[in-house]
PDB file of C-alpha atoms in Angstrom:
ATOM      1  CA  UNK A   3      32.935 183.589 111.874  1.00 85.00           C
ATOM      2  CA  UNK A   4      36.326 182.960 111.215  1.00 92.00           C
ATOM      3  CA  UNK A   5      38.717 180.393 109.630  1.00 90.00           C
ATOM      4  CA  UNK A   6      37.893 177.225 111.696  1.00 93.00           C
ATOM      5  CA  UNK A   7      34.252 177.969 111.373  1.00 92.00           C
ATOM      6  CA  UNK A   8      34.473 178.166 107.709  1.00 88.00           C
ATOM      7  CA  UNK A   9      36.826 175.041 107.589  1.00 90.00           C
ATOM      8  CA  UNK A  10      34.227 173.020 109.995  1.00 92.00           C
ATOM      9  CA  UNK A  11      31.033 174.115 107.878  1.00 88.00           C
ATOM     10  CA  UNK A  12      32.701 173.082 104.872  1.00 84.00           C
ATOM     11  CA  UNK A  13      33.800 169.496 106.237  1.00 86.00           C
ATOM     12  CA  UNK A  14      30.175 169.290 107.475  1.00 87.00           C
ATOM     13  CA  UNK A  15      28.742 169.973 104.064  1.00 80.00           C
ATOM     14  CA  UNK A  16      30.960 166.974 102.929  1.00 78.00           C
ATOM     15  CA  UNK A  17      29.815 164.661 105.795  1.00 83.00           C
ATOM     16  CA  UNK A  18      27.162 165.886 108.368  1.00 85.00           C
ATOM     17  CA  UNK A  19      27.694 162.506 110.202  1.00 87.00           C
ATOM     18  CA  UNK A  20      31.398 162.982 110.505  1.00 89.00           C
ATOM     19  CA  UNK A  21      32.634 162.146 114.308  1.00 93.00           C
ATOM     20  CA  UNK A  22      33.806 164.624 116.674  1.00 94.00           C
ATOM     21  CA  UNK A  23      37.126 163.080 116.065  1.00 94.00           C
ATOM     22  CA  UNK A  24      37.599 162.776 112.919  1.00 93.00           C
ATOM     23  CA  UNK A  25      36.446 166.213 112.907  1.00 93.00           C
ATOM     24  CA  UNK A  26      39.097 167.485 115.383  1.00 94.00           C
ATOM     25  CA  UNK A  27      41.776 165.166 113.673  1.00 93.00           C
ATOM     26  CA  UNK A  28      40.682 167.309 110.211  1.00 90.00           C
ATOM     27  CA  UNK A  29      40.643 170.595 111.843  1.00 92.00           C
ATOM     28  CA  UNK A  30      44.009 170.145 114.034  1.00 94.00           C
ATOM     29  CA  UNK A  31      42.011 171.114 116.699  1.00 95.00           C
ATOM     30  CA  UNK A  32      40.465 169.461 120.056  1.00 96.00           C
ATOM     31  CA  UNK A  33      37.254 167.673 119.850  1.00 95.00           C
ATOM     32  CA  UNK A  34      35.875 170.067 122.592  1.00 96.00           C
ATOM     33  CA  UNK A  35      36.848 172.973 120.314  1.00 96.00           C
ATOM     34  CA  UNK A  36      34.932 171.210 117.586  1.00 96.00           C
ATOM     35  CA  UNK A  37      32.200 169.959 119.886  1.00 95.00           C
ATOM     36  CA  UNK A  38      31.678 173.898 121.201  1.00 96.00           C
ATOM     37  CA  UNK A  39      32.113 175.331 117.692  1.00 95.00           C
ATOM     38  CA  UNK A  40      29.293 173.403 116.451  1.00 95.00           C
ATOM     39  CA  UNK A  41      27.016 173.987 119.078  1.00 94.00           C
ATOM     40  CA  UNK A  42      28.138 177.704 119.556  1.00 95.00           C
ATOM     41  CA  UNK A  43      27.472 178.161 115.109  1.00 93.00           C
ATOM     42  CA  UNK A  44      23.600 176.285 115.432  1.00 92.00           C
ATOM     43  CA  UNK A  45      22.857 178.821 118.960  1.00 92.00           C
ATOM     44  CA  UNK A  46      23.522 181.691 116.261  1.00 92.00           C
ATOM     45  CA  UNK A  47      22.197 180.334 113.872  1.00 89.00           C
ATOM     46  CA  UNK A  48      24.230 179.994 111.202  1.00 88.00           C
ATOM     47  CA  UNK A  49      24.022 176.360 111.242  1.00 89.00           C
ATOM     48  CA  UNK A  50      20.303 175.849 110.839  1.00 85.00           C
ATOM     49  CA  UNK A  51      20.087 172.096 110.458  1.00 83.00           C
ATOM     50  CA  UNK A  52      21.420 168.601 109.003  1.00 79.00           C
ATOM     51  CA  UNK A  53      20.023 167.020 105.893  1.00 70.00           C
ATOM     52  CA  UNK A  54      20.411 163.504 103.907  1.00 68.00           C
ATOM     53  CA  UNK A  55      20.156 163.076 100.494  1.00 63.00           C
ATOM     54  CA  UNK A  56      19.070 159.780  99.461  1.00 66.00           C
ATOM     55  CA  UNK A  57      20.091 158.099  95.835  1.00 66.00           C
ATOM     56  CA  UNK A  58      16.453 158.169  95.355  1.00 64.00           C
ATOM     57  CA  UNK A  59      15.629 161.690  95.688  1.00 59.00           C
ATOM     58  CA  UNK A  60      17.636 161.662  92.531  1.00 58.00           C
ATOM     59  CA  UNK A  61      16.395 159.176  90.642  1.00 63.00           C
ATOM     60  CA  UNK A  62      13.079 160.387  91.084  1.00 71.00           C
ATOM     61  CA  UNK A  63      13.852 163.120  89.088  1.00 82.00           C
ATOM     62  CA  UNK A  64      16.378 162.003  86.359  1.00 88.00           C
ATOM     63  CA  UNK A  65      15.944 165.184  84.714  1.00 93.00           C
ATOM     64  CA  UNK A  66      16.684 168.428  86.458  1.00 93.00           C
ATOM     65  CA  UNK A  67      17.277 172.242  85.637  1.00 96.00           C
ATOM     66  CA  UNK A  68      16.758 175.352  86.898  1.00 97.00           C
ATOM     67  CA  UNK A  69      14.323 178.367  85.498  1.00 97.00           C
ATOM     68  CA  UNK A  70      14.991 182.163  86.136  1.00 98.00           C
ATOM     69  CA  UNK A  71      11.705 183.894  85.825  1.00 97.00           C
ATOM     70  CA  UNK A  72      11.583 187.404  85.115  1.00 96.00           C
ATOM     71  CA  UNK A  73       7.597 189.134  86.388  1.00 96.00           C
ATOM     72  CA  UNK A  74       6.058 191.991  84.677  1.00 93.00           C
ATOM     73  CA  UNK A  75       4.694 194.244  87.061  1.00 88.00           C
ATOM     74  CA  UNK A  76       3.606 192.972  90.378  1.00 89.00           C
ATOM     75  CA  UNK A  77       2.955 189.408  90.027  1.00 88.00           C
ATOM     76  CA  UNK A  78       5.524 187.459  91.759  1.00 91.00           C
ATOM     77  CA  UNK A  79       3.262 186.847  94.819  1.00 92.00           C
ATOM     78  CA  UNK A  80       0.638 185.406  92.309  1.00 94.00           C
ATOM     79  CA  UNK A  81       2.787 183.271  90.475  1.00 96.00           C
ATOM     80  CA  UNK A  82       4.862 182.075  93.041  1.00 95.00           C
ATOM     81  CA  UNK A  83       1.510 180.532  94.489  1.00 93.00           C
ATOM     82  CA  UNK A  84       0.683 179.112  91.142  1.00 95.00           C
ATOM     83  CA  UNK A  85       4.477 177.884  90.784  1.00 95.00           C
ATOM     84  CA  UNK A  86       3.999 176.381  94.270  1.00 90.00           C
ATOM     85  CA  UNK A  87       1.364 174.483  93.133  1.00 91.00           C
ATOM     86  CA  UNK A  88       2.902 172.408  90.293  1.00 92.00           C
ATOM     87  CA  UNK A  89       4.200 168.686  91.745  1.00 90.00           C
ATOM     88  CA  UNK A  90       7.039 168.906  89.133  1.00 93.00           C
ATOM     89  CA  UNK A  91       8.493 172.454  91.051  1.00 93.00           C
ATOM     90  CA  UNK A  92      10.943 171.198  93.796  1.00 91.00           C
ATOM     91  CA  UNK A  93      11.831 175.097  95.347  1.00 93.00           C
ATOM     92  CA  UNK A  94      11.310 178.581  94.264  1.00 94.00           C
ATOM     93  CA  UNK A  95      13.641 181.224  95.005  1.00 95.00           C
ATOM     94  CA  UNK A  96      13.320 184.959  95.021  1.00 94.00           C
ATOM     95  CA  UNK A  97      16.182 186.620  94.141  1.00 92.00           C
ATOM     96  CA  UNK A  98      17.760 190.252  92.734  1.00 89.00           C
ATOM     97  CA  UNK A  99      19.382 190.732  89.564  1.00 88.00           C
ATOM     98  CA  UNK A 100      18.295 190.145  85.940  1.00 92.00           C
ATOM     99  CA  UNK A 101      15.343 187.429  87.320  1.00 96.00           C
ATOM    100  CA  UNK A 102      12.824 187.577  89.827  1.00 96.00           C
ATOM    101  CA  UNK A 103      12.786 183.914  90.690  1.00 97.00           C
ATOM    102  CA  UNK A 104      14.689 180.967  90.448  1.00 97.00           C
ATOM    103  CA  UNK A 105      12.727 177.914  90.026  1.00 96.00           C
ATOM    104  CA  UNK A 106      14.044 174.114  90.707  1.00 95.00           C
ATOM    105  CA  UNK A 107      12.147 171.081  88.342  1.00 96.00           C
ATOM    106  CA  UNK A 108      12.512 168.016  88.253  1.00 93.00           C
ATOM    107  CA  UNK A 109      10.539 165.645  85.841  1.00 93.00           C
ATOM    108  CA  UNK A 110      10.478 161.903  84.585  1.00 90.00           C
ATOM    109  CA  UNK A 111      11.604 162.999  81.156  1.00 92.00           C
ATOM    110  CA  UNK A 112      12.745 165.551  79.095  1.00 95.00           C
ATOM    111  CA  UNK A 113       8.790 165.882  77.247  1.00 96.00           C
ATOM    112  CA  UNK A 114       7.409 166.290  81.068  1.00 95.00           C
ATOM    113  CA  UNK A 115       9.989 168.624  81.448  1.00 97.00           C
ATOM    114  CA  UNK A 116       9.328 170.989  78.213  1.00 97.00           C
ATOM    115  CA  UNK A 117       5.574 170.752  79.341  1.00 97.00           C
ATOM    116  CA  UNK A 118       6.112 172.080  82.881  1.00 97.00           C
ATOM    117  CA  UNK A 119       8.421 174.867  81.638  1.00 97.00           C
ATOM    118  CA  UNK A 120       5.219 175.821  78.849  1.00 97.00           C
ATOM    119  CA  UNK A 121       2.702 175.887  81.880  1.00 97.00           C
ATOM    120  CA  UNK A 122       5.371 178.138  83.711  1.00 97.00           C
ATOM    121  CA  UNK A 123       5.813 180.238  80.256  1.00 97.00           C
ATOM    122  CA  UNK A 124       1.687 180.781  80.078  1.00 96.00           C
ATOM    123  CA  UNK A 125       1.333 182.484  83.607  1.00 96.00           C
ATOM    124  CA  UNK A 126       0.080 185.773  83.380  1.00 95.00           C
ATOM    125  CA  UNK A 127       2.818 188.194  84.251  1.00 95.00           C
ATOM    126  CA  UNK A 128       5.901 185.862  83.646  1.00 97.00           C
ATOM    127  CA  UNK A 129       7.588 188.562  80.378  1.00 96.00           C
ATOM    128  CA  UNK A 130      10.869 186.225  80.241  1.00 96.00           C
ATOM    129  CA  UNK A 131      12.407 183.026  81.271  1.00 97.00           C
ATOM    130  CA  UNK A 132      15.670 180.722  81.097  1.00 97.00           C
ATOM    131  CA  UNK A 133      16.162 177.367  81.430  1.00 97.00           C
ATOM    132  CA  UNK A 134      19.071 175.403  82.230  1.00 97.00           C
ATOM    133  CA  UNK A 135      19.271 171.375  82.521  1.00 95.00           C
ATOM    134  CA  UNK A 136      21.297 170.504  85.386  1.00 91.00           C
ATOM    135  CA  UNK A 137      23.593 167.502  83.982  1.00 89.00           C
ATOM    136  CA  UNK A 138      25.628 166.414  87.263  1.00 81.00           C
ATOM    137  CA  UNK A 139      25.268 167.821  90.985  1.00 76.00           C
ATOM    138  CA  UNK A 140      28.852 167.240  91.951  1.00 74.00           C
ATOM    139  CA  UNK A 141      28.067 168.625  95.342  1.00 69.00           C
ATOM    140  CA  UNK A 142      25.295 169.764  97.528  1.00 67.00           C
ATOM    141  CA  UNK A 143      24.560 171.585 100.356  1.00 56.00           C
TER     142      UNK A 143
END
């Protein structure tokens, strides 16, 4: 991947539905470069599809955060099931590093909120946890 890649993935995180020509107009190059680019980064895959977010995926969930989960012991199958089960968990995330899994909520309030993270605090196997509210997403994707 090199710099025009990076450049068009980066103009297509700020506007999937951007033209081929405004695209090539950004870029300073030809909308067949940009046109073959795209289709050439998707064929390898590192463009793996196209999202919308809608203003009420957010407002569903006024409050946000995120939860890093450290496991005792061999649980994290087990209690990423359980996890996967709660309404209130948006995406789980396995990663390396201090936690074990990072774990997306998003609530009606901030009481709905503590109560999911208490639930999350009671599975068996879960020895820590962190919890950050997520105030402003000033970009996604």
């Amino acid at each position: 991947m090199d710099d025009l890649d990076r450049r068009l993935i980066s103009a297509l995180r700020h506007d999937a539905r951007a033209a081929l020509s405004d695209l090539a107009l950004l870029l300073g190059a030809s909308r067949t470069t940009v046109r073959t680019r795209i289709e050439r980064l998707q064929a390898r895959g590192d463009i793996i599809g196209f999202s919308v977010v809608v203003k009420e995926d957010v407002q569903q969930d006024p409050v946000r955060g995120l939860m890093m989960i450290g496991i005792q012991g061999r649980g994290a199958g087990r209690i990423t099931r359980q996890l996967s089960g709660i309404p209130a968990v948006r995406a789980v995330h396995s990663t390396n590093g201090r936690w074990d899994l990072i774990v997306e909520i998003g609530t009606e309030s901030l009481e709905s909120f503590d109560s999911i993270l208490a639930q999350i605090r009671n599975f068996e196997g879960v020895a820590n946890s962190e919890t950050n509210l997520l105030l402003a997403t000033k970009k996604s994707g």
